[in-house]
CSV table of C-alpha atoms in Angstrom, one decimal:
chain,number,residue,atom,x,y,z
H,1,GLN,CA,-48.4,-10.2,9.8
H,2,VAL,CA,-48.4,-13.3,7.6
H,3,GLN,CA,-49.2,-16.7,9.1
H,4,LEU,CA,-48.6,-19.9,7.2
H,5,VAL,CA,-49.7,-23.4,8.4
H,6,GLU,CA,-48.5,-26.6,6.7
H,7,SER,CA,-50.1,-29.9,7.0
H,8,GLY,CA,-50.1,-33.3,5.3
H,9,GLY,CA,-46.7,-34.7,6.4
H,10,GLY,CA,-46.3,-38.1,7.9
H,11,SER,CA,-44.2,-41.3,8.1
H,12,VAL,CA,-44.4,-43.4,5.0
H,13,GLN,CA,-42.6,-46.1,3.0
H,14,ALA,CA,-40.5,-45.4,0.0
H,15,GLY,CA,-42.5,-45.3,-3.2
H,16,THR,CA,-45.6,-43.9,-1.7
H,17,SER,CA,-47.2,-40.4,-2.0
H,18,LEU,CA,-48.3,-37.5,0.2
H,19,ARG,CA,-50.0,-34.2,-0.4
H,20,LEU,CA,-48.8,-31.3,1.6
H,21,SER,CA,-50.9,-28.3,2.1
H,22,CYS,CA,-50.1,-24.7,3.2
H,23,THR,CA,-52.7,-22.2,4.1
H,24,ALA,CA,-51.8,-18.5,4.4
H,25,SER,CA,-53.4,-15.5,6.0
H,26,GLY,CA,-52.4,-11.9,6.6
H,27,ARG,CA,-51.0,-10.9,3.2
H,28,THR,CA,-52.6,-10.5,-0.2
H,29,PHE,CA,-51.9,-14.1,-1.2
H,30,SER,CA,-52.7,-13.8,-4.8
H,31,THR,CA,-49.9,-11.3,-5.6
H,32,TYR,CA,-47.0,-13.4,-4.1
H,33,THR,CA,-44.9,-16.2,-5.3
H,34,MET,CA,-45.1,-19.2,-2.9
H,35,GLY,CA,-42.3,-21.6,-2.4
H,36,TRP,CA,-41.7,-25.0,-0.7
H,37,PHE,CA,-38.4,-25.6,0.9
H,38,ARG,CA,-37.1,-28.5,3.0
H,39,GLN,CA,-34.5,-29.1,5.6
H,40,ALA,CA,-33.1,-32.5,6.3
H,41,PRO,CA,-31.2,-33.4,9.5
H,42,GLY,CA,-27.7,-31.9,9.4
H,43,LYS,CA,-28.3,-30.0,6.2
H,44,GLU,CA,-29.2,-26.4,5.2
H,45,ARG,CA,-32.7,-25.5,4.1
H,46,GLU,CA,-33.0,-26.0,0.4
H,47,PHE,CA,-35.3,-24.9,-2.4
H,48,VAL,CA,-37.8,-27.5,-3.6
H,49,VAL,CA,-40.3,-25.7,-5.8
H,50,SER,CA,-42.0,-22.4,-6.4
H,51,ILE,CA,-45.1,-21.2,-8.1
H,52,ASN,CA,-45.7,-17.6,-9.1
H,53,TRP,CA,-48.6,-15.4,-8.1
H,54,PHE,CA,-51.1,-16.7,-10.7
H,55,GLY,CA,-49.8,-20.2,-11.0
H,56,GLY,CA,-48.5,-19.9,-14.5
H,57,THR,CA,-44.8,-20.4,-13.8
H,58,THR,CA,-43.2,-23.1,-11.7
H,59,TYR,CA,-39.6,-24.0,-10.9
H,60,TYR,CA,-38.5,-27.3,-9.5
H,61,ALA,CA,-35.3,-28.5,-7.9
H,62,ASP,CA,-33.6,-31.2,-10.0
H,63,SER,CA,-34.0,-33.7,-7.2
H,64,VAL,CA,-37.8,-33.6,-7.3
H,65,ARG,CA,-38.6,-32.7,-10.9
H,66,GLY,CA,-41.0,-35.3,-12.3
H,67,ARG,CA,-42.0,-36.6,-8.8
H,68,PHE,CA,-43.3,-33.5,-7.1
H,69,THR,CA,-46.0,-31.1,-8.3
H,70,ILE,CA,-46.9,-27.7,-6.9
H,71,SER,CA,-50.3,-26.1,-7.3
H,72,ARG,CA,-52.1,-23.2,-5.7
H,73,ASP,CA,-55.7,-22.1,-5.1
H,74,ASN,CA,-55.8,-18.3,-4.6
H,75,ALA,CA,-59.4,-18.4,-3.7
H,76,LYS,CA,-58.5,-20.6,-0.7
H,77,ASN,CA,-55.2,-18.9,0.1
H,78,ALA,CA,-53.6,-22.3,-0.3
H,79,VAL,CA,-50.7,-23.9,-2.0
H,80,TYR,CA,-50.2,-27.6,-2.3
H,81,LEU,CA,-47.3,-30.0,-2.9
H,82,GLN,CA,-48.1,-33.4,-4.3
H,83,VAL,CA,-45.1,-35.6,-3.5
H,84,ASN,CA,-44.9,-38.9,-5.4
H,85,SER,CA,-42.4,-41.8,-5.5
H,86,LEU,CA,-40.9,-40.7,-2.2
H,87,ARG,CA,-37.4,-41.7,-1.4
H,88,PRO,CA,-35.6,-41.9,2.0
H,89,GLU,CA,-33.5,-38.9,0.9
H,90,ASP,CA,-36.8,-36.9,0.8
H,91,THR,CA,-37.0,-37.1,4.5
H,92,ALA,CA,-37.1,-33.6,5.9
H,93,VAL,CA,-39.2,-30.9,7.4
H,94,TYR,CA,-41.1,-29.2,4.6
H,95,TYR,CA,-41.8,-25.5,4.8
H,96,CYS,CA,-43.9,-23.2,2.8
H,97,ALA,CA,-42.9,-19.6,2.4
H,98,THR,CA,-44.0,-16.3,0.8
H,99,PHE,CA,-41.8,-14.2,-1.4
H,100,LYS,CA,-40.7,-10.8,-0.1
H,101,ARG,CA,-42.1,-8.8,-2.9
H,102,PRO,CA,-45.3,-9.0,-5.0
H,103,TYR,CA,-45.1,-10.0,-8.6
H,104,SER,CA,-41.6,-11.4,-8.4
H,105,ASP,CA,-39.9,-14.7,-7.6
H,106,SER,CA,-36.6,-16.5,-7.1
H,107,LYS,CA,-35.2,-19.8,-5.7
H,108,ARG,CA,-33.3,-18.2,-2.9
H,109,VAL,CA,-34.1,-18.9,0.7
H,110,ASP,CA,-33.3,-15.3,1.6
H,111,ASP,CA,-35.8,-13.9,-0.8
H,112,TYR,CA,-38.7,-15.4,1.2
H,113,ASP,CA,-39.8,-13.6,4.3
H,114,TYR,CA,-42.5,-15.5,6.0
H,115,TRP,CA,-42.4,-19.2,6.9
H,116,GLY,CA,-44.6,-21.8,8.4
H,117,GLN,CA,-43.6,-24.1,11.2
H,118,GLY,CA,-43.1,-27.0,8.8
H,119,THR,CA,-44.5,-30.4,8.4
H,120,GLN,CA,-42.4,-33.5,8.8
H,121,VAL,CA,-42.0,-36.0,6.0
H,122,THR,CA,-40.2,-39.2,7.0
H,123,VAL,CA,-39.6,-41.9,4.3
H,124,SER,CA,-38.4,-45.3,5.2
H,125,SER,CA,-36.9,-47.9,2.8
């Protein structure tokens, strides 16, 4: 039922910034935690950041804390990821996802049930 569409990726130089967007439809967006994950070539999909249903609680992976910022706009069914000070190791496909249950959250990939197609971020040195 849920459809997620990511956008905003691109090919950039190290030290620059991007803003990734994810727009959702099909589920009552405002009751679900949203997460951003990424998958680099040859690696498993990993947690990047999550934001709870009303935006009051966020969790960041250590690798991005201080550089990435998540936000959401429930009126627009959208979640955003501002990515600053990009590094080559940030190169990956970035996915947004919705948590399985309302009013709950975790950092586990398996706890998110709907995923977008991803947006590619490529960072060159």
